[in-house]
GROMACS .gro file of C-alpha atoms in nm:
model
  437
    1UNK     CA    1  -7.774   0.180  -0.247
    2UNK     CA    2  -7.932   0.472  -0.079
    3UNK     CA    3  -7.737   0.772   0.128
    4UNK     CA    4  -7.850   0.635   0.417
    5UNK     CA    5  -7.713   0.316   0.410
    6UNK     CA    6  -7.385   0.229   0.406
    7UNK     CA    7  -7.174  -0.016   0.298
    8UNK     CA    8  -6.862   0.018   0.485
    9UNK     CA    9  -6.658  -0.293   0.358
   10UNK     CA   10  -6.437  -0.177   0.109
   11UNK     CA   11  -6.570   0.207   0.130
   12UNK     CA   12  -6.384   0.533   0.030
   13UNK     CA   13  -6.365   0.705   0.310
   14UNK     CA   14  -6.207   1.080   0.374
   15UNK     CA   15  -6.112   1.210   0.737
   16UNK     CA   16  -6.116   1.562   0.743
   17UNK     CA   17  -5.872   1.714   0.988
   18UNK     CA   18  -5.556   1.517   1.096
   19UNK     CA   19  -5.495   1.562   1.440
   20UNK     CA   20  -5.572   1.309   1.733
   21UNK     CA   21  -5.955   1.266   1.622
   22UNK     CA   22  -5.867   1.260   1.274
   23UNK     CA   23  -5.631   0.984   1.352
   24UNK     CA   24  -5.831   0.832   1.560
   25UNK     CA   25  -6.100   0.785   1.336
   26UNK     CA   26  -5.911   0.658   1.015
   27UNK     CA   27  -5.798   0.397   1.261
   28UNK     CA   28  -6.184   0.305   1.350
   29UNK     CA   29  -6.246   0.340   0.970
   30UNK     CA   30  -5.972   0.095   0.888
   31UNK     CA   31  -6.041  -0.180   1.126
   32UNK     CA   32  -6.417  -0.153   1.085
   33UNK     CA   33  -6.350  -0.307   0.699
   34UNK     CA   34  -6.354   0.027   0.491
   35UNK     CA   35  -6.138   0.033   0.176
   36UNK     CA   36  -5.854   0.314   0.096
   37UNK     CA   37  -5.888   0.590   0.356
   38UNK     CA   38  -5.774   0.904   0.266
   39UNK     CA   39  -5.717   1.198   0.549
   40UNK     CA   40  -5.688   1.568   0.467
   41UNK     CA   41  -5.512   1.764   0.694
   42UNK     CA   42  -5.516   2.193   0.642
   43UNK     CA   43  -5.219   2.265   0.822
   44UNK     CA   44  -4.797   2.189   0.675
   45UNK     CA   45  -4.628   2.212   0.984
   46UNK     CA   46  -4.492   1.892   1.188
   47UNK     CA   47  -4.801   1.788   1.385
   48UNK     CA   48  -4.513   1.556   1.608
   49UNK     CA   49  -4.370   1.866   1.751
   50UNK     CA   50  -4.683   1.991   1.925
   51UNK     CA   51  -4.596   2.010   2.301
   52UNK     CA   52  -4.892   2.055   2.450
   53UNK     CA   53  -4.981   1.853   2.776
   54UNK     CA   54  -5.340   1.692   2.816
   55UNK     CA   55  -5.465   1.431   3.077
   56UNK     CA   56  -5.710   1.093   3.085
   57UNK     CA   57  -5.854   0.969   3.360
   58UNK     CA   58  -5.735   0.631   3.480
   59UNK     CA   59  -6.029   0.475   3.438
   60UNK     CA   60  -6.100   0.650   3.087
   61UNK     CA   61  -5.736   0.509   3.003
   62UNK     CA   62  -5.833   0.204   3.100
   63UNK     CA   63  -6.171   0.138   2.842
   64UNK     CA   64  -5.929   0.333   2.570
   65UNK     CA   65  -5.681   0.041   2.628
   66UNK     CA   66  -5.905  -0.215   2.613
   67UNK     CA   67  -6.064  -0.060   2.285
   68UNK     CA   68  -5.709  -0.036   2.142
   69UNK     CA   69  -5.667   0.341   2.140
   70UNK     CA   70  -5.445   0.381   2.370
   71UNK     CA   71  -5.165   0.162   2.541
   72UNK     CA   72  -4.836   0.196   2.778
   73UNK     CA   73  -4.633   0.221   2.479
   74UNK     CA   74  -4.759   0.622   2.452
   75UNK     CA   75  -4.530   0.823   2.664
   76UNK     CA   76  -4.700   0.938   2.990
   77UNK     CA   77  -4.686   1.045   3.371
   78UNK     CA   78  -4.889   0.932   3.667
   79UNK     CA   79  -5.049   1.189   3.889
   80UNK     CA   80  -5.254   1.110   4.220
   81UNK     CA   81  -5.277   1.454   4.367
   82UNK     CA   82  -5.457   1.828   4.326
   83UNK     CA   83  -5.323   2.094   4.519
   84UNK     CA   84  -5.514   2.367   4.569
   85UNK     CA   85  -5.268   2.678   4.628
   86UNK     CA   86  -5.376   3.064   4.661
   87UNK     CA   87  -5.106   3.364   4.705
   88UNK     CA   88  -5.034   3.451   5.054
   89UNK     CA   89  -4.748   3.710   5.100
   90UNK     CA   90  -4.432   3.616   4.994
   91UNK     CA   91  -4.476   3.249   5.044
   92UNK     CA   92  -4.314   3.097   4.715
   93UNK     CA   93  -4.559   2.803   4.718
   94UNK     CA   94  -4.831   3.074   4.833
   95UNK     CA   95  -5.101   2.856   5.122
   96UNK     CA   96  -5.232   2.516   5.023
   97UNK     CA   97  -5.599   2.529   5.082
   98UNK     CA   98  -5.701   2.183   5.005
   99UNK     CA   99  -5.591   1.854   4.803
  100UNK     CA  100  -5.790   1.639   4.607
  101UNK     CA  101  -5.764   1.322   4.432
  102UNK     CA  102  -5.646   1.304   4.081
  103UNK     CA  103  -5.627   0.980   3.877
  104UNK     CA  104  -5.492   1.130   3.557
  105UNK     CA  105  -5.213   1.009   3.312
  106UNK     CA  106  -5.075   1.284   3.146
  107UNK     CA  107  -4.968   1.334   2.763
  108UNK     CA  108  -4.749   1.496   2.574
  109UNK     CA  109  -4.999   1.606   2.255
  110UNK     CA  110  -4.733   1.572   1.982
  111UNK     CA  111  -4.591   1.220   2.100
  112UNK     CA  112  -4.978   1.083   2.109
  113UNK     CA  113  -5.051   1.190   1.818
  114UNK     CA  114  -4.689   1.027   1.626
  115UNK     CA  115  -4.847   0.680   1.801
  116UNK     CA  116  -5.181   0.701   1.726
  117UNK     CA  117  -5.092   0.765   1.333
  118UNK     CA  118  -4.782   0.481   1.355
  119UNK     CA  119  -5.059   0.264   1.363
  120UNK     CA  120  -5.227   0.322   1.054
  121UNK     CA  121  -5.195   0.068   0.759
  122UNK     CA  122  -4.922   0.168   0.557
  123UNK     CA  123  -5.188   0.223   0.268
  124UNK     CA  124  -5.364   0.527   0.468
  125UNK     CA  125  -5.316   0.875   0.255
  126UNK     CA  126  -5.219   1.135   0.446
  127UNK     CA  127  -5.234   1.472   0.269
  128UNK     CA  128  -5.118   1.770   0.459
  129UNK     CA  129  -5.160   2.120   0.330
  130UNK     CA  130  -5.495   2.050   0.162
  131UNK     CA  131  -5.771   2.275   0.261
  132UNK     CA  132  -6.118   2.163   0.218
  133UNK     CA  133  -6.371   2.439   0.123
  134UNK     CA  134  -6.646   2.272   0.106
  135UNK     CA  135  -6.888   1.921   0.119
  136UNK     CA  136  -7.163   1.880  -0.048
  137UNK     CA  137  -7.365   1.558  -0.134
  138UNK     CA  138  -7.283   1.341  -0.444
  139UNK     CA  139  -7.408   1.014  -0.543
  140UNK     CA  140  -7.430   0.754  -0.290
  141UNK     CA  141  -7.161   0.950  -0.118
  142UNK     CA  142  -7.026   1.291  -0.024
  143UNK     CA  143  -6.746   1.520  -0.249
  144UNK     CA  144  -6.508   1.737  -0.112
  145UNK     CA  145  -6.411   2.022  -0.305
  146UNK     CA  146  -6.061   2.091  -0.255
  147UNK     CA  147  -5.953   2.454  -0.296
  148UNK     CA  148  -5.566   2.546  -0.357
  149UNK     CA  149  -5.410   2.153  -0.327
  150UNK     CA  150  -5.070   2.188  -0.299
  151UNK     CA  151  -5.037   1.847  -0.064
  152UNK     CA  152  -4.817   1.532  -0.011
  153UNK     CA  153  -4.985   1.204  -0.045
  154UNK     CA  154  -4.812   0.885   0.094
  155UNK     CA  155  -4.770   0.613   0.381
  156UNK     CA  156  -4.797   0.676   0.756
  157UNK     CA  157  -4.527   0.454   0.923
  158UNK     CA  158  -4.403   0.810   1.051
  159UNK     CA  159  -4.423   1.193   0.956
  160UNK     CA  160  -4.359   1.249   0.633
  161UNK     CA  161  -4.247   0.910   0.574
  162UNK     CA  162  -4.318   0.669   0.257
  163UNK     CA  163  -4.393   0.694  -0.073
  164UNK     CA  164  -4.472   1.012  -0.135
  165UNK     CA  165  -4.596   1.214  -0.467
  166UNK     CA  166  -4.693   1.616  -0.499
  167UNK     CA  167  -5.056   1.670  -0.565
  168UNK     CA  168  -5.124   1.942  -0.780
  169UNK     CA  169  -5.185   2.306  -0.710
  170UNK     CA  170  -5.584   2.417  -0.763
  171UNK     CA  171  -5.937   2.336  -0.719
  172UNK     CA  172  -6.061   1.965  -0.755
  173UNK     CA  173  -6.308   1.772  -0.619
  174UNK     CA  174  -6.284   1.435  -0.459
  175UNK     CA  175  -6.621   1.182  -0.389
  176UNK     CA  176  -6.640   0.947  -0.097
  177UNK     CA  177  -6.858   0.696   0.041
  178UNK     CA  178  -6.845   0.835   0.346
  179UNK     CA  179  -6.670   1.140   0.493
  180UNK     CA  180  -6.535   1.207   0.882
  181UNK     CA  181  -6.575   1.516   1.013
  182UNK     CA  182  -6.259   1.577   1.247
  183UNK     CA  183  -6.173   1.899   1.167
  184UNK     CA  184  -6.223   2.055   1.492
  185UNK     CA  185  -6.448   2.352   1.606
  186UNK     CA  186  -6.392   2.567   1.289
  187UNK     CA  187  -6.525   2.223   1.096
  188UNK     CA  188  -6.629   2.227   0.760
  189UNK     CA  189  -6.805   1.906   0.784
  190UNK     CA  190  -7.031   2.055   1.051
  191UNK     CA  191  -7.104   2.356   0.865
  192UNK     CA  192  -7.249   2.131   0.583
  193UNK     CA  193  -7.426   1.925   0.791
  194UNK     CA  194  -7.560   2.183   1.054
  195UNK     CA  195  -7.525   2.522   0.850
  196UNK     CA  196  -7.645   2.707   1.163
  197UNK     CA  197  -7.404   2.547   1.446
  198UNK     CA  198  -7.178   2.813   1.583
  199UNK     CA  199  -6.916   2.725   1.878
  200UNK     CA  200  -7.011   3.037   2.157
  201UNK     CA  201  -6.730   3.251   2.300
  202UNK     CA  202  -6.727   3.228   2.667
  203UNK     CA  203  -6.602   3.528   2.762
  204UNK     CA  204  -6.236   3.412   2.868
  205UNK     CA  205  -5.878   3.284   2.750
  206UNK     CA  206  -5.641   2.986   2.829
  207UNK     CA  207  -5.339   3.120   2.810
  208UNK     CA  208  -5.058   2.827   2.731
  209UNK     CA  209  -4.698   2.733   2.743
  210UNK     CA  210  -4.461   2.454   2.857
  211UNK     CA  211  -4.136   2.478   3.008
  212UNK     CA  212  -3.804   2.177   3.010
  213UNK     CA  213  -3.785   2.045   3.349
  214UNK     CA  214  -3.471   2.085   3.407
  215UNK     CA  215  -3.519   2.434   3.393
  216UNK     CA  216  -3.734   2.503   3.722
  217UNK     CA  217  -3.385   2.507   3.916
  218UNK     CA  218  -3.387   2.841   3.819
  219UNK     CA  219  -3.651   2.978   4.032
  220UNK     CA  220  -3.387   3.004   4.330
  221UNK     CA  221  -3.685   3.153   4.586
  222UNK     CA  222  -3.538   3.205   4.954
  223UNK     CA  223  -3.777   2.972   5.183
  224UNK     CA  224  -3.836   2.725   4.876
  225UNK     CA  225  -3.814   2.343   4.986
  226UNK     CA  226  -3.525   2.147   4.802
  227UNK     CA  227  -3.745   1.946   4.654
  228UNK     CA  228  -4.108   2.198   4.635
  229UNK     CA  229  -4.295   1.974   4.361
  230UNK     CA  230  -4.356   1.624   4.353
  231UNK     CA  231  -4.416   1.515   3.994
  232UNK     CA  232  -4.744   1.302   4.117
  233UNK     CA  233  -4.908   1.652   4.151
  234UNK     CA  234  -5.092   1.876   3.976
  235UNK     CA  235  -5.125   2.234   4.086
  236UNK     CA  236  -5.452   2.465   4.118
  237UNK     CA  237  -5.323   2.771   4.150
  238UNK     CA  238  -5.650   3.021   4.257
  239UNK     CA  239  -5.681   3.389   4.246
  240UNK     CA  240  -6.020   3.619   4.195
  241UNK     CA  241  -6.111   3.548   3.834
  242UNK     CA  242  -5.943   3.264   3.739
  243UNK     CA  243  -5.664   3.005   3.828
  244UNK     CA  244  -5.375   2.864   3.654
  245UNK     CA  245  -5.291   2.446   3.639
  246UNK     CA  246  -4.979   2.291   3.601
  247UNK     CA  247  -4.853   1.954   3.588
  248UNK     CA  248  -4.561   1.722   3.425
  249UNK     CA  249  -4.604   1.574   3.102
  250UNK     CA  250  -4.336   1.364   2.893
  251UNK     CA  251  -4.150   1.546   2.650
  252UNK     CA  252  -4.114   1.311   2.404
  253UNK     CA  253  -3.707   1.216   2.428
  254UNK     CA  254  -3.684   1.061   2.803
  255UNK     CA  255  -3.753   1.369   2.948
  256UNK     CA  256  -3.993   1.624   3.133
  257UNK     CA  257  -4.176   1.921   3.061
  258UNK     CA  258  -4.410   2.140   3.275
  259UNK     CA  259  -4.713   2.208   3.159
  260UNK     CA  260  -4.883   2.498   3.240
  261UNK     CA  261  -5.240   2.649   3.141
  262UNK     CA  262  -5.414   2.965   3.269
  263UNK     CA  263  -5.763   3.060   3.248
  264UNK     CA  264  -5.871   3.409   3.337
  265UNK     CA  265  -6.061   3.701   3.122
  266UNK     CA  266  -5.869   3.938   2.866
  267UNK     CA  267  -5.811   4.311   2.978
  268UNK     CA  268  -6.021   4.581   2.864
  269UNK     CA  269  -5.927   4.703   2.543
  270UNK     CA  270  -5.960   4.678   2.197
  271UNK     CA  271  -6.186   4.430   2.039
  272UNK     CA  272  -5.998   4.117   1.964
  273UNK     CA  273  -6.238   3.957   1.755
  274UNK     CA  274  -6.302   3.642   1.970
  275UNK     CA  275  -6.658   3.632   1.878
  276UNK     CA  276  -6.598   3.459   1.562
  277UNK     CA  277  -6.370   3.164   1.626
  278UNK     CA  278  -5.985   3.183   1.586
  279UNK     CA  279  -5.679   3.141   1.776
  280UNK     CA  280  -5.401   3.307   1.884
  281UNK     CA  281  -5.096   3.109   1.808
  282UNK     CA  282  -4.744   3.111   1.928
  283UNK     CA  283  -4.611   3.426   1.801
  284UNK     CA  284  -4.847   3.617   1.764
  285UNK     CA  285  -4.945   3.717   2.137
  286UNK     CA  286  -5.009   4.104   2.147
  287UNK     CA  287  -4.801   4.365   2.429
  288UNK     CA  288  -5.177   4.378   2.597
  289UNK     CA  289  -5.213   4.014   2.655
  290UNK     CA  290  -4.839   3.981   2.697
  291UNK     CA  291  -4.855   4.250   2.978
  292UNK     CA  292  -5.209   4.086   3.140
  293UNK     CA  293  -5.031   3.734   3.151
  294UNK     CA  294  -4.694   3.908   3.312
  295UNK     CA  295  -4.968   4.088   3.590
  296UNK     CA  296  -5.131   3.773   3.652
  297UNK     CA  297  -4.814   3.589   3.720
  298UNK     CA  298  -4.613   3.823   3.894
  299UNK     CA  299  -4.929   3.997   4.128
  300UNK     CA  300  -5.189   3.724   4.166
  301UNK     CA  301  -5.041   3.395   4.199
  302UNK     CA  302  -4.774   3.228   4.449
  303UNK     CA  303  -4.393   3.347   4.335
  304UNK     CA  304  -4.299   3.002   4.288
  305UNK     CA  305  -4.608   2.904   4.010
  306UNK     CA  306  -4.585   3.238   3.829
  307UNK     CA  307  -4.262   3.244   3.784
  308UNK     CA  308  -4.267   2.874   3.635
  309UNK     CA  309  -4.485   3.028   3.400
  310UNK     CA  310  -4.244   3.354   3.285
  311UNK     CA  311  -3.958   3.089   3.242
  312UNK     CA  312  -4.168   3.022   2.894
  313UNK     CA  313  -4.062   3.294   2.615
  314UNK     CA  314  -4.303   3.495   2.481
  315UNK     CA  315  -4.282   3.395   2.146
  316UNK     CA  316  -4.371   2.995   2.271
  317UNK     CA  317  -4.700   3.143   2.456
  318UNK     CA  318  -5.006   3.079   2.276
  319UNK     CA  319  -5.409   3.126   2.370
  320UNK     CA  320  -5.740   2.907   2.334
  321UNK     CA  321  -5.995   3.190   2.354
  322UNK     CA  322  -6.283   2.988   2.533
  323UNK     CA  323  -6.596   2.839   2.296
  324UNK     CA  324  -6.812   2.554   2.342
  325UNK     CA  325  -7.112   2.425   2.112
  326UNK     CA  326  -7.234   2.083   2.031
  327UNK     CA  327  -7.399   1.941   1.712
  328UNK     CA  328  -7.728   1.830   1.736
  329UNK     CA  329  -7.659   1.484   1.604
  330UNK     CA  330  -7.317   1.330   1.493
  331UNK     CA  331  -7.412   1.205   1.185
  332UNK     CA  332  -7.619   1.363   0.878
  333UNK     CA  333  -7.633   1.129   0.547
  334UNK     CA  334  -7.345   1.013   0.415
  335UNK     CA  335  -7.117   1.312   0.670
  336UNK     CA  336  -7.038   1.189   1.018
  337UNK     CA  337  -6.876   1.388   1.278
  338UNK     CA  338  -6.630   1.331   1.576
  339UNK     CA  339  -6.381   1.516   1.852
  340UNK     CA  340  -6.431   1.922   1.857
  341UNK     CA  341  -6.654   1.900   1.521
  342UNK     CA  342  -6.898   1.743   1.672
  343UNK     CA  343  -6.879   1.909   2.075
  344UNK     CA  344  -6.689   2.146   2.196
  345UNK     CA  345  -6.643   2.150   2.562
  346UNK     CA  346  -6.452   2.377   2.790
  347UNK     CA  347  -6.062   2.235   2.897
  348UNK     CA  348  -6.168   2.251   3.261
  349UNK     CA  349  -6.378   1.908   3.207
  350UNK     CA  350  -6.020   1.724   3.163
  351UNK     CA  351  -6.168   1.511   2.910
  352UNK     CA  352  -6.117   1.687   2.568
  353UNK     CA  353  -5.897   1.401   2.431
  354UNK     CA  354  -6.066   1.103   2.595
  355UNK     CA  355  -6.351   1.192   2.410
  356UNK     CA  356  -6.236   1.257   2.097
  357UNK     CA  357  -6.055   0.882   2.140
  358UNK     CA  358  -6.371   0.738   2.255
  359UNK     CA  359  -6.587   0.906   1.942
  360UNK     CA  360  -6.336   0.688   1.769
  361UNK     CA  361  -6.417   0.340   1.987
  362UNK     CA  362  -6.771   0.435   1.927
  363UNK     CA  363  -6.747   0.508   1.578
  364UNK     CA  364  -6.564   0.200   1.492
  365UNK     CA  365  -6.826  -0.031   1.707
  366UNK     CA  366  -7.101   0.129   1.471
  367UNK     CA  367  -6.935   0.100   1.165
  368UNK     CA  368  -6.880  -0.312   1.255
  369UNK     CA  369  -7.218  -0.320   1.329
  370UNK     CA  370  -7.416  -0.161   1.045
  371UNK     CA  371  -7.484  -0.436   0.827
  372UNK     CA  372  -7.666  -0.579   1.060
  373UNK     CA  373  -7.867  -0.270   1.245
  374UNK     CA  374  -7.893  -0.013   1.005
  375UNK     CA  375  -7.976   0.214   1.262
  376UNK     CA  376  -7.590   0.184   1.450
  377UNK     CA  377  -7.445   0.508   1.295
  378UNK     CA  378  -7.807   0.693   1.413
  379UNK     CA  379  -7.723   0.531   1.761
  380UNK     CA  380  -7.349   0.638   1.760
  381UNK     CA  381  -7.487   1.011   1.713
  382UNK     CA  382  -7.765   0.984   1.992
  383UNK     CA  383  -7.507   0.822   2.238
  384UNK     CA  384  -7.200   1.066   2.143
  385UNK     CA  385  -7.429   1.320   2.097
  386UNK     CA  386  -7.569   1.269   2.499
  387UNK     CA  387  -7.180   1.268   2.585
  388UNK     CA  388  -7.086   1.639   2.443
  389UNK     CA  389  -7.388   1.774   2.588
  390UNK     CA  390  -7.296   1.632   2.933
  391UNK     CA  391  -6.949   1.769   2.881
  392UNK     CA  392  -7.088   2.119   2.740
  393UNK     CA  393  -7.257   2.120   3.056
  394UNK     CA  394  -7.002   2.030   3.327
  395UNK     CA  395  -6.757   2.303   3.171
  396UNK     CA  396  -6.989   2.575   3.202
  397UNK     CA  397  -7.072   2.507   3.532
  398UNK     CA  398  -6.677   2.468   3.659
  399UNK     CA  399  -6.606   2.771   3.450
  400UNK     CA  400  -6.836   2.951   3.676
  401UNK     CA  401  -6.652   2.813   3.958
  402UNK     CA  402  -6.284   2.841   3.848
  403UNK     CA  403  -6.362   3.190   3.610
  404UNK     CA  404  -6.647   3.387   3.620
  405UNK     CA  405  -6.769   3.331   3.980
  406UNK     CA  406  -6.456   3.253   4.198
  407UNK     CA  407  -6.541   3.210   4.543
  408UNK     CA  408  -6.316   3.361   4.798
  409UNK     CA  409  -6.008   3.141   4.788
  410UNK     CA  410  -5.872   3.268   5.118
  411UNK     CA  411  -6.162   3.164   5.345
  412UNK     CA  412  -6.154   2.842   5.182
  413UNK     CA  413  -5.990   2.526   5.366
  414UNK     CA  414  -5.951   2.135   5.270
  415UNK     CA  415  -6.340   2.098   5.331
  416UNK     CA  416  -6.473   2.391   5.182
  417UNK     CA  417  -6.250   2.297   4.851
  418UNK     CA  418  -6.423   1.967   4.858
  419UNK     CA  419  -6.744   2.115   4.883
  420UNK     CA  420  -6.710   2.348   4.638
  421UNK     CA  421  -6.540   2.109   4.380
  422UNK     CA  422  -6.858   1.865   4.465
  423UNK     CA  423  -7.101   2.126   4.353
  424UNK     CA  424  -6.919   2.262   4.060
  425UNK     CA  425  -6.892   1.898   3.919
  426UNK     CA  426  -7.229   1.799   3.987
  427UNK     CA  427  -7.259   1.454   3.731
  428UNK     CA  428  -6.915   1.346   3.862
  429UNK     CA  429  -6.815   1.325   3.460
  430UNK     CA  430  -6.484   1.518   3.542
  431UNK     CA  431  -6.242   1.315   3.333
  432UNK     CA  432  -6.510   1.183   3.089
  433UNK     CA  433  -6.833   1.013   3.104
  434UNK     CA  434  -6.776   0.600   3.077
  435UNK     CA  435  -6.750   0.469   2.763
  436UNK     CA  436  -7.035   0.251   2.626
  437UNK     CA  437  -6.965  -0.065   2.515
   0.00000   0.00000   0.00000
């Protein structure tokens, strides 16, 4: 059989990356007929823990659920409103300046990802702690060369759960009919099949954190409302050079967290490196960035919103320094690619998730189909592929509008915000573009 076609019935297949795409797309694998799937995950921590918050768009929710992605059984919340808030005095909710519609369900990350890996077949090999070096092409297939394994291989009906056995320590290498790139925007997979592919640092942060509930009583702020946040809405909170948003997401155990995620430039000072792509995770935030978060919250934003955001501890913040690329295709030989391999698209789209899930619907509609069209997996790139650069697009453009060219909040009122947003979104993808059947 030749590289380029595939016989997925009974195939090898590896996932590289275990996170929600990775998941995802050992789930298409599975019920599009492949054999033993086998996914390699880099990191050792508990991926259930993550806390997170993300958000799909009804409508997105709605073709996921239909596809079998996602279902009410995941732990969410419904919003229905934006409010658009900028600092005015010592208002603690600062001055609304508009509201807009928003149709989102909102996720916990760590809880989504426990359900979408509870439903892989018990036979799926999950292997955390094994980094893949490199891919390179074998016979009618693909190897990965495995550098330092020191993994756990065994069931999926939870973390860490099932039959498990120790891998042994050192280099091997592993072939595969067919490998899955989900190994997000530092991908391996990618590199191998588009050497010269490099995610582009915008120029700006997202600064994160989450904090319980049932800890907002604490921002006692004379003039605040008994009751100042609904927990249908999610806030826009403006100032020159950025904005913050915050909304309620599940927590996992019955409860509620608030989710909170600013976006605004670094300060001057030393080079941090961000040109090459990294992270910095919780831990590991430095006094200057500490110190720019604690101006931003306590100086430009309403009382009430930054100090939501101080109630998180320092050592729980973390920051998503800004890229976005996408692959030219999705799929190269015998290597396909899906999620933040394949596109990276600025936060701001609210569809980062959602289309990582629906690479997976798509990938698994190929898959059925390509014993009959041996062209499906070369339409699953083109159509993905026109997706991510959609989504490249619309977050450049509304980081523009929400970072690097804020207009004047403060002259702004409910129709100028509706203007504005109108412009900045332009396609109307915000949330996702609709999934192809």
């Amino acid at each position: 059989m030749s590289k380029d076609r595939i016989q997925i019935a009974g195939a090898e297949v590896a996932v590289v990356g275990g996170s929600i795409a990775g998941c995802a797309t050992a789930l298409a694998a599975h019920r599009a007929g492949a054999g033993r799937v086998t996914i390699y995950e880099r990191t050792t921590g508990r991926l259930a823990d993550r806390g997170v918050g993300l958000a799909v768009h009804n409508a997105r929710y709605a073709e996921l659920a239909a596809a079998g992605y996602m279902d009410a059984a995941m732990p969410w919340v419904q919003l229905t409103a934006r409010r658009w808030y900028v600092r005015d005095g010592s208002a603690p909710l600062g001055r609304q300046v508009g509201v807009l519609p928003f149709p989102f369900r909102s996720y916990c990350w760590g809880p989504l990802w426990q359900e979408l890996r509870r439903r892989l077949p018990e036979d799926t090999a999950f292997r955390p702690g094994v980094r893949v070096a490199a891919v390179s092409e074998a016979e009618d297939g693909a190897a990965l060369h495995l550098d330092g394994v020191d993994g756990v291989e065994g069931g999926t009906s939870g973390e860490g759960s099932g039959e498990q056995q120790h891998v042994g320590a050192g280099p091997r290498t592993e072939r595969f009919d067919l490998v899955i790139g989900a190994d997000g925007y530092r991908s391996v997979v990618r590199d191998t099949a588009f050497p010269g592919v490099r995610p582009g640092y915008a120029g700006y942060l997202a600064w994160r954190g989450a904090v319980p509930a049932d800890r907002l009583t604490e921002l006692g702020l004379p003039g605040l409302p008994a009751d100042p946040w609904a927990e249908e809405d999610c806030i826009y909170g403006v100032f020159p050079g950025g904005h913050v948003i915050i909304y309620h997401i599940p927590d996992g155990r019955g409860g509620r967290r608030a989710n909170w995620v600013l976006y605004t430039a670094p300060p001057a000072g030393p080079d941090l490196g961000l040109d090459t792509p990294t992270s910095l995770p919780p831990g590991t935030l430095t006094d200057a960035l500490y110190a720019h978060l604690a101006h931003v919250t306590a100086e430009l934003l309403p009382p009430y919103w930054g100090g939501l955001m101080r109630l998180t501890p320092r050592h729980e913040v973390f920051i998503q320094p800004m890229y976005d690329f996408t692959a030219p295709r999705y799929t190269a030989g015998r290597l396909l690619l899906a999620g933040d391999a394949a596109t990276v698209a600025r936060p701001h789209t609210g569809a980062g998730a959602v289309k990582a899930l629906q690479d997976a619907a798509a990938l698994e509609a190929a898959l059925h189909a390509v014993q009959e069209r041996p062209d499906a997996l070369a339409a699953y790139g083109a159509e993905r592929g026109e997706t991510g650069r959609t989504m490249v697009e619309l977050g450049r453009r509304l980081g523009r509008f929400l970072v690097q060219d804020t207009p004047d909040w403060h002259t702004l009122d409910q129709a100028g915000v509706e203007a504005a947003w109108a412009a900045a979104d332009g396609s109307g993808a915000f949330g996702g573009r609709e999934l192809k059947s």
